[in-house]
mmCIF file of C-alpha atoms in Angstrom:
data_model
loop_
_atom_site.group_PDB
_atom_site.id
_atom_site.type_symbol
_atom_site.label_atom_id
_atom_site.label_comp_id
_atom_site.label_asym_id
_atom_site.label_seq_id
_atom_site.Cartn_x
_atom_site.Cartn_y
_atom_site.Cartn_z
ATOM 1 C CA UNK A 1 -0.079 0.170 0.235
ATOM 2 C CA UNK A 2 0.943 3.341 -0.766
ATOM 3 C CA UNK A 3 1.441 5.750 1.987
ATOM 4 C CA UNK A 4 3.237 8.718 2.625
ATOM 5 C CA UNK A 5 6.789 8.360 3.192
ATOM 6 C CA UNK A 6 6.578 6.741 -0.290
ATOM 7 C CA UNK A 7 6.190 9.543 -2.244
ATOM 8 C CA UNK A 8 8.787 11.301 -0.410
ATOM 9 C CA UNK A 9 12.252 11.892 -1.295
ATOM 10 C CA UNK A 10 14.783 11.999 1.594
ATOM 11 C CA UNK A 11 15.481 15.687 1.019
ATOM 12 C CA UNK A 12 11.718 16.230 2.232
ATOM 13 C CA UNK A 13 11.609 18.207 5.712
ATOM 14 C CA UNK A 14 8.641 16.817 7.720
ATOM 15 C CA UNK A 15 6.977 20.636 9.505
ATOM 16 C CA UNK A 16 4.338 22.076 9.703
ATOM 17 C CA UNK A 17 2.717 25.592 10.211
ATOM 18 C CA UNK A 18 0.109 24.944 12.830
ATOM 19 C CA UNK A 19 -0.542 21.732 15.229
ATOM 20 C CA UNK A 20 -3.694 21.381 13.140
ATOM 21 C CA UNK A 21 -2.185 20.582 10.417
ATOM 22 C CA UNK A 22 -0.040 18.533 12.302
ATOM 23 C CA UNK A 23 0.042 14.172 12.802
ATOM 24 C CA UNK A 24 -2.384 13.800 9.714
ATOM 25 C CA UNK A 25 -2.109 10.617 8.106
ATOM 26 C CA UNK A 26 -3.716 9.027 4.917
ATOM 27 C CA UNK A 27 -3.115 5.282 6.980
ATOM 28 C CA UNK A 28 -5.784 6.600 9.767
ATOM 29 C CA UNK A 29 -8.627 6.330 7.406
ATOM 30 C CA UNK A 30 -7.740 3.084 5.675
ATOM 31 C CA UNK A 31 -10.171 0.930 7.734
ATOM 32 C CA UNK A 32 -13.008 3.212 6.117
ATOM 33 C CA UNK A 33 -11.427 3.886 2.339
ATOM 34 C CA UNK A 34 -11.094 -0.261 2.282
ATOM 35 C CA UNK A 35 -14.664 -0.894 3.967
ATOM 36 C CA UNK A 36 -16.068 1.759 1.009
ATOM 37 C CA UNK A 37 -14.284 -0.063 -2.093
ATOM 38 C CA UNK A 38 -12.097 2.064 -2.546
ATOM 39 C CA UNK A 39 -8.989 0.086 -3.016
ATOM 40 C CA UNK A 40 -10.850 -2.653 -5.295
ATOM 41 C CA UNK A 41 -9.220 -3.157 -8.728
ATOM 42 C CA UNK A 42 -10.527 -1.501 -11.800
ATOM 43 C CA UNK A 43 -9.905 -4.601 -14.438
ATOM 44 C CA UNK A 44 -12.784 -4.742 -16.230
ATOM 45 C CA UNK A 45 -13.308 -0.717 -16.511
ATOM 46 C CA UNK A 46 -9.620 -0.318 -17.520
ATOM 47 C CA UNK A 47 -10.039 -2.845 -20.254
ATOM 48 C CA UNK A 48 -13.588 -1.537 -22.022
ATOM 49 C CA UNK A 49 -11.576 1.684 -21.661
ATOM 50 C CA UNK A 50 -8.794 0.888 -23.330
ATOM 51 C CA UNK A 51 -10.590 -0.770 -26.288
ATOM 52 C CA UNK A 52 -12.750 1.584 -26.612
ATOM 53 C CA UNK A 53 -10.486 4.751 -26.487
ATOM 54 C CA UNK A 54 -8.359 2.387 -28.983
ATOM 55 C CA UNK A 55 -10.795 1.411 -31.069
ATOM 56 C CA UNK A 56 -12.373 4.956 -31.828
ATOM 57 C CA UNK A 57 -8.446 6.436 -31.938
ATOM 58 C CA UNK A 58 -8.023 3.774 -35.155
ATOM 59 C CA UNK A 59 -11.649 4.024 -37.226
ATOM 60 C CA UNK A 60 -10.800 8.091 -37.207
ATOM 61 C CA UNK A 61 -7.636 7.452 -37.839
ATOM 62 C CA UNK A 62 -9.260 5.259 -40.816
ATOM 63 C CA UNK A 63 -11.060 7.590 -42.080
ATOM 64 C CA UNK A 64 -8.686 10.314 -42.307
ATOM 65 C CA UNK A 65 -6.666 8.111 -44.747
ATOM 66 C CA UNK A 66 -9.102 8.274 -46.838
ATOM 67 C CA UNK A 67 -9.446 11.935 -47.434
ATOM 68 C CA UNK A 68 -12.501 12.797 -46.895
ATOM 69 C CA UNK A 69 -14.531 15.901 -47.439
ATOM 70 C CA UNK A 70 -14.657 18.379 -44.613
ATOM 71 C CA UNK A 71 -17.484 17.303 -42.359
ATOM 72 C CA UNK A 72 -16.136 13.562 -41.839
ATOM 73 C CA UNK A 73 -12.820 15.380 -41.776
ATOM 74 C CA UNK A 74 -13.497 17.855 -38.974
ATOM 75 C CA UNK A 75 -15.400 15.071 -36.821
ATOM 76 C CA UNK A 76 -12.556 12.750 -37.655
ATOM 77 C CA UNK A 77 -9.906 15.340 -35.932
ATOM 78 C CA UNK A 78 -12.299 16.373 -32.930
ATOM 79 C CA UNK A 79 -12.517 12.646 -32.601
ATOM 80 C CA UNK A 80 -8.838 11.669 -32.288
ATOM 81 C CA UNK A 81 -8.059 14.837 -30.184
ATOM 82 C CA UNK A 82 -10.162 13.611 -27.552
ATOM 83 C CA UNK A 83 -8.936 9.901 -27.794
ATOM 84 C CA UNK A 84 -5.268 11.176 -27.577
ATOM 85 C CA UNK A 85 -6.611 12.846 -24.701
ATOM 86 C CA UNK A 86 -8.073 9.959 -23.099
ATOM 87 C CA UNK A 87 -5.106 7.267 -24.310
ATOM 88 C CA UNK A 88 -2.873 10.027 -21.529
ATOM 89 C CA UNK A 89 -5.152 10.094 -19.292
ATOM 90 C CA UNK A 90 -4.265 5.984 -19.059
ATOM 91 C CA UNK A 91 -1.261 6.359 -19.086
ATOM 92 C CA UNK A 92 -1.469 8.521 -16.170
ATOM 93 C CA UNK A 93 -3.115 6.238 -14.084
ATOM 94 C CA UNK A 94 -0.764 3.316 -15.815
ATOM 95 C CA UNK A 95 2.308 5.697 -14.917
ATOM 96 C CA UNK A 96 0.588 5.839 -10.890
ATOM 97 C CA UNK A 97 0.393 2.044 -10.777
ATOM 98 C CA UNK A 98 -3.547 1.691 -10.573
ATOM 99 C CA UNK A 99 -3.945 -0.749 -13.148
ATOM 100 C CA UNK A 100 -0.923 -2.780 -12.291
ATOM 101 C CA UNK A 101 2.095 -2.608 -9.632
ATOM 102 C CA UNK A 102 4.200 -4.650 -12.618
ATOM 103 C CA UNK A 103 6.977 -2.521 -13.468
ATOM 104 C CA UNK A 104 7.368 -4.186 -17.104
ATOM 105 C CA UNK A 105 4.127 -4.273 -17.832
ATOM 106 C CA UNK A 106 3.350 -0.515 -16.531
ATOM 107 C CA UNK A 107 6.176 0.524 -18.975
ATOM 108 C CA UNK A 108 5.145 -1.648 -21.981
ATOM 109 C CA UNK A 109 1.281 -0.273 -21.568
ATOM 110 C CA UNK A 110 2.129 3.486 -20.765
ATOM 111 C CA UNK A 111 5.334 3.345 -23.973
ATOM 112 C CA UNK A 112 2.311 1.936 -26.162
ATOM 113 C CA UNK A 113 -0.660 4.942 -24.405
ATOM 114 C CA UNK A 114 1.510 7.938 -24.287
ATOM 115 C CA UNK A 115 4.596 7.888 -26.543
ATOM 116 C CA UNK A 116 2.857 5.576 -29.477
ATOM 117 C CA UNK A 117 -0.358 6.388 -30.058
ATOM 118 C CA UNK A 118 -0.034 10.592 -27.996
ATOM 119 C CA UNK A 119 3.444 10.793 -29.618
ATOM 120 C CA UNK A 120 4.268 12.518 -25.663
ATOM 121 C CA UNK A 121 7.140 10.938 -24.168
ATOM 122 C CA UNK A 122 6.448 8.308 -20.983
ATOM 123 C CA UNK A 123 9.590 8.256 -19.821
ATOM 124 C CA UNK A 124 9.570 12.415 -19.687
ATOM 125 C CA UNK A 125 6.153 12.867 -17.935
ATOM 126 C CA UNK A 126 7.380 9.908 -15.525
ATOM 127 C CA UNK A 127 10.519 12.625 -14.420
ATOM 128 C CA UNK A 128 8.324 15.766 -14.193
ATOM 129 C CA UNK A 129 4.581 14.348 -13.040
ATOM 130 C CA UNK A 130 6.852 12.149 -9.613
ATOM 131 C CA UNK A 131 8.460 16.145 -8.664
ATOM 132 C CA UNK A 132 5.057 17.378 -9.435
ATOM 133 C CA UNK A 133 3.152 14.874 -6.899
ATOM 134 C CA UNK A 134 5.929 14.928 -4.223
ATOM 135 C CA UNK A 135 6.095 18.600 -4.172
ATOM 136 C CA UNK A 136 2.750 20.130 -5.469
ATOM 137 C CA UNK A 137 2.949 23.872 -6.096
ATOM 138 C CA UNK A 138 5.673 23.995 -3.755
ATOM 139 C CA UNK A 139 7.932 27.027 -5.874
ATOM 140 C CA UNK A 140 11.395 26.131 -8.277
ATOM 141 C CA UNK A 141 10.598 22.317 -8.093
ATOM 142 C CA UNK A 142 6.935 21.841 -8.923
ATOM 143 C CA UNK A 143 7.697 21.577 -12.946
ATOM 144 C CA UNK A 144 4.553 22.327 -13.155
ATOM 145 C CA UNK A 145 4.305 25.594 -11.217
ATOM 146 C CA UNK A 146 7.401 26.854 -13.418
ATOM 147 C CA UNK A 147 6.305 28.595 -17.031
ATOM 148 C CA UNK A 148 9.347 29.970 -19.169
ATOM 149 C CA UNK A 149 5.934 32.653 -20.480
ATOM 150 C CA UNK A 150 3.492 32.699 -16.927
ATOM 151 C CA UNK A 151 3.714 33.843 -14.323
ATOM 152 C CA UNK A 152 1.881 31.398 -11.565
ATOM 153 C CA UNK A 153 2.584 32.509 -8.546
ATOM 154 C CA UNK A 154 4.289 35.484 -7.003
ATOM 155 C CA UNK A 155 7.599 34.918 -6.534
ATOM 156 C CA UNK A 156 7.655 34.255 -10.467
ATOM 157 C CA UNK A 157 5.773 37.629 -11.464
ATOM 158 C CA UNK A 158 9.038 39.693 -9.347
ATOM 159 C CA UNK A 159 10.942 37.994 -11.361
ATOM 160 C CA UNK A 160 9.692 37.903 -15.014
ATOM 161 C CA UNK A 161 11.955 39.294 -17.619
ATOM 162 C CA UNK A 162 12.640 40.127 -21.155
ATOM 163 C CA UNK A 163 10.003 38.724 -23.398
ATOM 164 C CA UNK A 164 7.690 36.688 -20.693
ATOM 165 C CA UNK A 165 7.596 39.609 -18.808
ATOM 166 C CA UNK A 166 5.810 41.360 -21.691
ATOM 167 C CA UNK A 167 3.614 37.687 -22.362
ATOM 168 C CA UNK A 168 2.959 37.605 -18.363
ATOM 169 C CA UNK A 169 2.114 41.701 -18.200
ATOM 170 C CA UNK A 170 -0.553 40.402 -20.714
ATOM 171 C CA UNK A 171 -2.080 37.089 -18.927
ATOM 172 C CA UNK A 172 -5.086 36.325 -18.499
ATOM 173 C CA UNK A 173 -4.945 37.002 -21.821
ATOM 174 C CA UNK A 174 -1.977 35.730 -23.676
ATOM 175 C CA UNK A 175 -2.150 32.355 -22.075
ATOM 176 C CA UNK A 176 -5.257 31.402 -24.069
ATOM 177 C CA UNK A 177 -2.326 31.642 -26.556
ATOM 178 C CA UNK A 178 -0.132 29.106 -24.607
ATOM 179 C CA UNK A 179 -3.609 26.906 -24.734
ATOM 180 C CA UNK A 180 -3.197 26.508 -27.886
ATOM 181 C CA UNK A 181 0.210 25.697 -28.307
ATOM 182 C CA UNK A 182 0.683 23.607 -25.241
ATOM 183 C CA UNK A 183 -0.601 20.396 -27.183
ATOM 184 C CA UNK A 184 2.979 20.957 -29.395
ATOM 185 C CA UNK A 185 5.512 21.905 -26.674
ATOM 186 C CA UNK A 186 4.578 19.186 -24.516
ATOM 187 C CA UNK A 187 5.691 16.827 -27.638
ATOM 188 C CA UNK A 188 8.801 18.698 -28.203
ATOM 189 C CA UNK A 189 9.851 19.326 -24.524
ATOM 190 C CA UNK A 190 9.664 15.442 -24.108
ATOM 191 C CA UNK A 191 11.547 15.077 -27.722
ATOM 192 C CA UNK A 192 14.131 17.489 -25.829
ATOM 193 C CA UNK A 193 14.118 15.494 -22.896
ATOM 194 C CA UNK A 194 14.961 11.725 -25.128
ATOM 195 C CA UNK A 195 17.543 13.738 -26.818
ATOM 196 C CA UNK A 196 19.191 14.735 -23.661
ATOM 197 C CA UNK A 197 18.965 11.312 -22.386
ATOM 198 C CA UNK A 198 19.773 8.624 -25.197
ATOM 199 C CA UNK A 199 20.144 5.601 -24.017
ATOM 200 C CA UNK A 200 18.838 1.947 -23.255
ATOM 201 C CA UNK A 201 16.694 3.498 -20.637
ATOM 202 C CA UNK A 202 14.745 5.622 -23.089
ATOM 203 C CA UNK A 203 15.291 3.480 -26.199
ATOM 204 C CA UNK A 204 12.185 2.651 -26.399
ATOM 205 C CA UNK A 205 10.471 5.088 -25.877
ATOM 206 C CA UNK A 206 12.132 7.070 -28.914
ATOM 207 C CA UNK A 207 10.900 4.334 -31.015
ATOM 208 C CA UNK A 208 7.736 4.147 -30.307
ATOM 209 C CA UNK A 209 7.731 8.325 -30.545
ATOM 210 C CA UNK A 210 9.122 7.740 -33.979
ATOM 211 C CA UNK A 211 6.792 5.338 -34.794
ATOM 212 C CA UNK A 212 3.906 7.368 -33.802
ATOM 213 C CA UNK A 213 4.794 10.267 -36.520
ATOM 214 C CA UNK A 214 6.041 7.566 -39.217
ATOM 215 C CA UNK A 215 2.086 6.647 -38.589
ATOM 216 C CA UNK A 216 0.254 10.383 -38.774
ATOM 217 C CA UNK A 217 3.126 12.053 -40.960
ATOM 218 C CA UNK A 218 5.469 9.793 -43.004
ATOM 219 C CA UNK A 219 1.774 7.680 -44.217
ATOM 220 C CA UNK A 220 -0.767 10.079 -44.576
ATOM 221 C CA UNK A 221 1.581 12.167 -46.747
ATOM 222 C CA UNK A 222 2.288 8.658 -49.140
ATOM 223 C CA UNK A 223 -1.895 7.737 -48.974
ATOM 224 C CA UNK A 224 -3.243 11.821 -49.238
ATOM 225 C CA UNK A 225 -0.980 14.692 -49.374
ATOM 226 C CA UNK A 226 1.743 16.187 -47.420
ATOM 227 C CA UNK A 227 -0.190 19.263 -46.778
ATOM 228 C CA UNK A 228 -3.334 17.689 -46.083
ATOM 229 C CA UNK A 229 -1.575 15.542 -43.403
ATOM 230 C CA UNK A 230 -0.019 18.347 -42.082
ATOM 231 C CA UNK A 231 -3.012 20.527 -40.961
ATOM 232 C CA UNK A 232 -5.008 16.986 -39.755
ATOM 233 C CA UNK A 233 -1.574 16.611 -36.811
ATOM 234 C CA UNK A 234 -1.419 20.273 -36.606
ATOM 235 C CA UNK A 235 -4.988 20.840 -35.873
ATOM 236 C CA UNK A 236 -5.758 17.563 -33.597
ATOM 237 C CA UNK A 237 -2.061 18.635 -31.429
ATOM 238 C CA UNK A 238 -4.018 22.140 -31.231
ATOM 239 C CA UNK A 239 -7.545 20.530 -29.694
ATOM 240 C CA UNK A 240 -5.686 18.181 -27.808
ATOM 241 C CA UNK A 241 -3.665 21.376 -25.995
ATOM 242 C CA UNK A 242 -7.198 23.142 -25.930
ATOM 243 C CA UNK A 243 -8.718 19.787 -23.825
ATOM 244 C CA UNK A 244 -5.449 19.674 -21.892
ATOM 245 C CA UNK A 245 -5.953 23.506 -20.987
ATOM 246 C CA UNK A 246 -9.548 22.119 -19.810
ATOM 247 C CA UNK A 247 -8.909 19.713 -17.029
ATOM 248 C CA UNK A 248 -4.976 20.243 -15.844
ATOM 249 C CA UNK A 249 -5.430 23.518 -15.328
ATOM 250 C CA UNK A 250 -7.797 24.097 -12.454
ATOM 251 C CA UNK A 251 -6.869 21.430 -9.914
ATOM 252 C CA UNK A 252 -3.827 23.517 -8.747
ATOM 253 C CA UNK A 253 -3.312 27.445 -10.455
ATOM 254 C CA UNK A 254 -4.276 30.006 -7.828
ATOM 255 C CA UNK A 255 -4.648 27.752 -4.729
ATOM 256 C CA UNK A 256 -1.015 29.045 -3.362
ATOM 257 C CA UNK A 257 2.331 28.056 -3.260
ATOM 258 C CA UNK A 258 5.086 26.366 -1.144
ATOM 259 C CA UNK A 259 7.680 29.116 -0.198
ATOM 260 C CA UNK A 260 11.309 27.770 -0.622
ATOM 261 C CA UNK A 261 11.675 27.317 3.129
ATOM 262 C CA UNK A 262 8.573 26.279 3.905
ATOM 263 C CA UNK A 263 7.869 22.178 3.900
ATOM 264 C CA UNK A 264 4.545 20.752 5.092
ATOM 265 C CA UNK A 265 3.503 17.231 5.921
ATOM 266 C CA UNK A 266 2.080 14.896 2.574
ATOM 267 C CA UNK A 267 -1.471 15.089 3.939
ATOM 268 C CA UNK A 268 -1.212 18.922 4.496
ATOM 269 C CA UNK A 269 0.582 19.395 1.216
ATOM 270 C CA UNK A 270 -1.659 16.857 -0.745
ATOM 271 C CA UNK A 271 -4.454 18.722 0.422
ATOM 272 C CA UNK A 272 -4.020 22.312 0.845
ATOM 273 C CA UNK A 273 -2.806 23.383 -2.327
ATOM 274 C CA UNK A 274 -5.289 20.974 -5.106
ATOM 275 C CA UNK A 275 -8.350 22.274 -5.624
ATOM 276 C CA UNK A 276 -11.861 19.546 -6.679
ATOM 277 C CA UNK A 277 -14.106 20.326 -9.662
ATOM 278 C CA UNK A 278 -17.569 18.545 -10.603
ATOM 279 C CA UNK A 279 -17.879 15.325 -9.081
ATOM 280 C CA UNK A 280 -20.122 13.406 -11.018
ATOM 281 C CA UNK A 281 -19.186 9.773 -13.642
ATOM 282 C CA UNK A 282 -19.368 12.092 -16.497
ATOM 283 C CA UNK A 283 -16.924 14.588 -15.073
ATOM 284 C CA UNK A 284 -14.357 11.469 -13.798
ATOM 285 C CA UNK A 285 -14.641 10.067 -16.890
ATOM 286 C CA UNK A 286 -13.408 13.122 -19.033
ATOM 287 C CA UNK A 287 -11.257 14.559 -16.173
ATOM 288 C CA UNK A 288 -9.331 11.202 -15.741
ATOM 289 C CA UNK A 289 -10.171 11.454 -11.941
ATOM 290 C CA UNK A 290 -8.119 14.637 -12.074
ATOM 291 C CA UNK A 291 -11.130 16.455 -11.491
ATOM 292 C CA UNK A 292 -11.212 14.742 -7.705
ATOM 293 C CA UNK A 293 -6.991 16.195 -7.251
ATOM 294 C CA UNK A 294 -7.011 16.337 -3.599
ATOM 295 C CA UNK A 295 -7.873 12.468 -3.612
ATOM 296 C CA UNK A 296 -5.624 11.962 -5.958
ATOM 297 C CA UNK A 297 -3.183 13.578 -4.483
ATOM 298 C CA UNK A 298 -3.473 11.781 -1.602
ATOM 299 C CA UNK A 299 -4.465 7.896 -3.129
ATOM 300 C CA UNK A 300 -2.462 8.185 -6.454
ATOM 301 C CA UNK A 301 -2.509 4.498 -6.696
ATOM 302 C CA UNK A 302 -6.505 4.259 -6.558
ATOM 303 C CA UNK A 303 -7.838 4.158 -10.124
ATOM 304 C CA UNK A 304 -9.784 7.114 -10.935
ATOM 305 C CA UNK A 305 -13.481 5.589 -10.429
ATOM 306 C CA UNK A 306 -12.688 4.536 -7.329
ATOM 307 C CA UNK A 307 -11.546 8.176 -6.154
ATOM 308 C CA UNK A 308 -15.434 9.367 -6.099
ATOM 309 C CA UNK A 309 -15.626 6.187 -2.943
ATOM 310 C CA UNK A 310 -13.100 7.645 -0.835
ATOM 311 C CA UNK A 311 -14.350 12.003 -1.264
ATOM 312 C CA UNK A 312 -16.872 11.938 1.534
ATOM 313 C CA UNK A 313 -14.559 10.039 3.469
ATOM 314 C CA UNK A 314 -11.543 12.157 3.086
ATOM 315 C CA UNK A 315 -13.628 15.513 2.703
ATOM 316 C CA UNK A 316 -15.490 14.447 6.111
ATOM 317 C CA UNK A 317 -12.118 14.228 8.148
ATOM 318 C CA UNK A 318 -10.210 17.147 6.902
ATOM 319 C CA UNK A 319 -13.400 19.231 7.285
ATOM 320 C CA UNK A 320 -13.617 18.073 11.389
ATOM 321 C CA UNK A 321 -10.036 18.766 11.520
ATOM 322 C CA UNK A 322 -9.994 22.568 10.072
ATOM 323 C CA UNK A 323 -8.243 21.295 7.178
ATOM 324 C CA UNK A 324 -8.446 22.980 3.512
ATOM 325 C CA UNK A 325 -10.685 21.140 1.392
ATOM 326 C CA UNK A 326 -12.080 23.085 -1.722
ATOM 327 C CA UNK A 327 -14.418 21.639 -3.810
ATOM 328 C CA UNK A 328 -15.898 23.573 -6.552
ATOM 329 C CA UNK A 329 -18.031 23.933 -9.461
ATOM 330 C CA UNK A 330 -15.646 23.979 -12.710
ATOM 331 C CA UNK A 331 -16.698 27.228 -13.633
ATOM 332 C CA UNK A 332 -16.289 29.086 -10.440
ATOM 333 C CA UNK A 333 -12.527 27.213 -10.229
ATOM 334 C CA UNK A 334 -11.798 28.689 -14.102
ATOM 335 C CA UNK A 335 -12.818 32.094 -12.885
ATOM 336 C CA UNK A 336 -11.155 31.757 -9.449
ATOM 337 C CA UNK A 337 -8.197 30.078 -12.187
ATOM 338 C CA UNK A 338 -8.176 33.942 -14.245
ATOM 339 C CA UNK A 339 -8.682 36.425 -11.472
ATOM 340 C CA UNK A 340 -5.477 34.382 -10.069
ATOM 341 C CA UNK A 341 -3.681 34.653 -13.446
ATOM 342 C CA UNK A 342 -4.616 38.384 -13.175
ATOM 343 C CA UNK A 343 -3.827 39.263 -10.242
ATOM 344 C CA UNK A 344 -0.082 37.872 -11.051
ATOM 345 C CA UNK A 345 -0.171 39.767 -14.245
ATOM 346 C CA UNK A 346 -0.516 42.964 -12.417
ATOM 347 C CA UNK A 347 2.364 42.142 -9.944
ATOM 348 C CA UNK A 348 4.301 41.772 -13.612
ATOM 349 C CA UNK A 349 3.131 45.293 -14.211
ATOM 350 C CA UNK A 350 3.559 46.519 -10.556
ATOM 351 C CA UNK A 351 0.738 47.599 -9.909
ATOM 352 C CA UNK A 352 -0.523 45.116 -7.210
ATOM 353 C CA UNK A 353 1.263 42.708 -4.933
ATOM 354 C CA UNK A 354 -0.167 39.648 -2.477
ATOM 355 C CA UNK A 355 -0.295 40.106 1.118
ATOM 356 C CA UNK A 356 2.015 37.193 2.142
ATOM 357 C CA UNK A 357 0.571 37.171 5.389
ATOM 358 C CA UNK A 358 -2.796 35.462 3.718
ATOM 359 C CA UNK A 359 -3.897 31.941 3.879
ATOM 360 C CA UNK A 360 -4.258 30.384 -0.184
ATOM 361 C CA UNK A 361 -7.941 30.104 0.749
ATOM 362 C CA UNK A 362 -7.816 33.696 2.354
ATOM 363 C CA UNK A 363 -6.505 34.934 -1.158
ATOM 364 C CA UNK A 364 -8.360 33.257 -3.390
ATOM 365 C CA UNK A 365 -11.807 34.523 -1.378
ATOM 366 C CA UNK A 366 -9.851 37.963 -1.937
#
């Protein structure tokens, strides 16, 4: 069973900012969570999920190879973009051990679903995602909080220089351009990572990435035309980036950050710097469980469809012990994110400054 210390590295300092935040452990909730069926495997769900997504993906690919008219072509492009995101979410489950704990199977499934079918390096994702889970919203540590073009927290806004400063001044408007480019950007980042880390460990990943581009560019260029192939792939990559933005931004942005000299216990930092939104069955399906971000961060190895069983138990515990537990609607989450980005842009311009004595919850309410 994955506990608190399984996600901590040997540099983590265990401390807390207040007595109310000390001595909280997910293991104290294990009896309730087990009784609720939280840890039951979801094998059937995962098999049906992958096979359904793969068949739709393959069918849409075949349609695009026929070079159909604009209506079916547009539909196929949109469908592939959605299926790519679903495959990425499936790979996310794989990477956390929610499907199998067998390392070779995990590696093979992750490479096929993420690197081969999506074109995003699974090795690169693993290298960044583990740091995010160990240190959510930790300034200078969590890669998801660091951006070349955007200021996601106060210190980043204050140190912004050059072109990134110009872009950050235009938040939250310029962020939409970033969302459009996000799908391509992460693929490029993944390829740069593989080039810098060429070796036996990444050989299979490199092979899968090459096969992906043969599948989506080389083959279509010979069957239809280079122009059509490039337009199709660029379009689905843009749409995939927008889907990513729709579900990956709201769980953490605007929930506060950990300063470099501040280290909180596992349970506290996972709850404090996460935000839940839309806990419905459909929301969980579309978001791969990332809508239940608090539960996912506390129980990363639990299948996404089992997180809804853990939600009332964890929420009740947090409320009882005075710990922050944020559950909002999807649109309220976006309102908070955009308000935060707007305030960061004001800091870049020198027109505002956040009161560092406020808690993350107080800042969001301000």
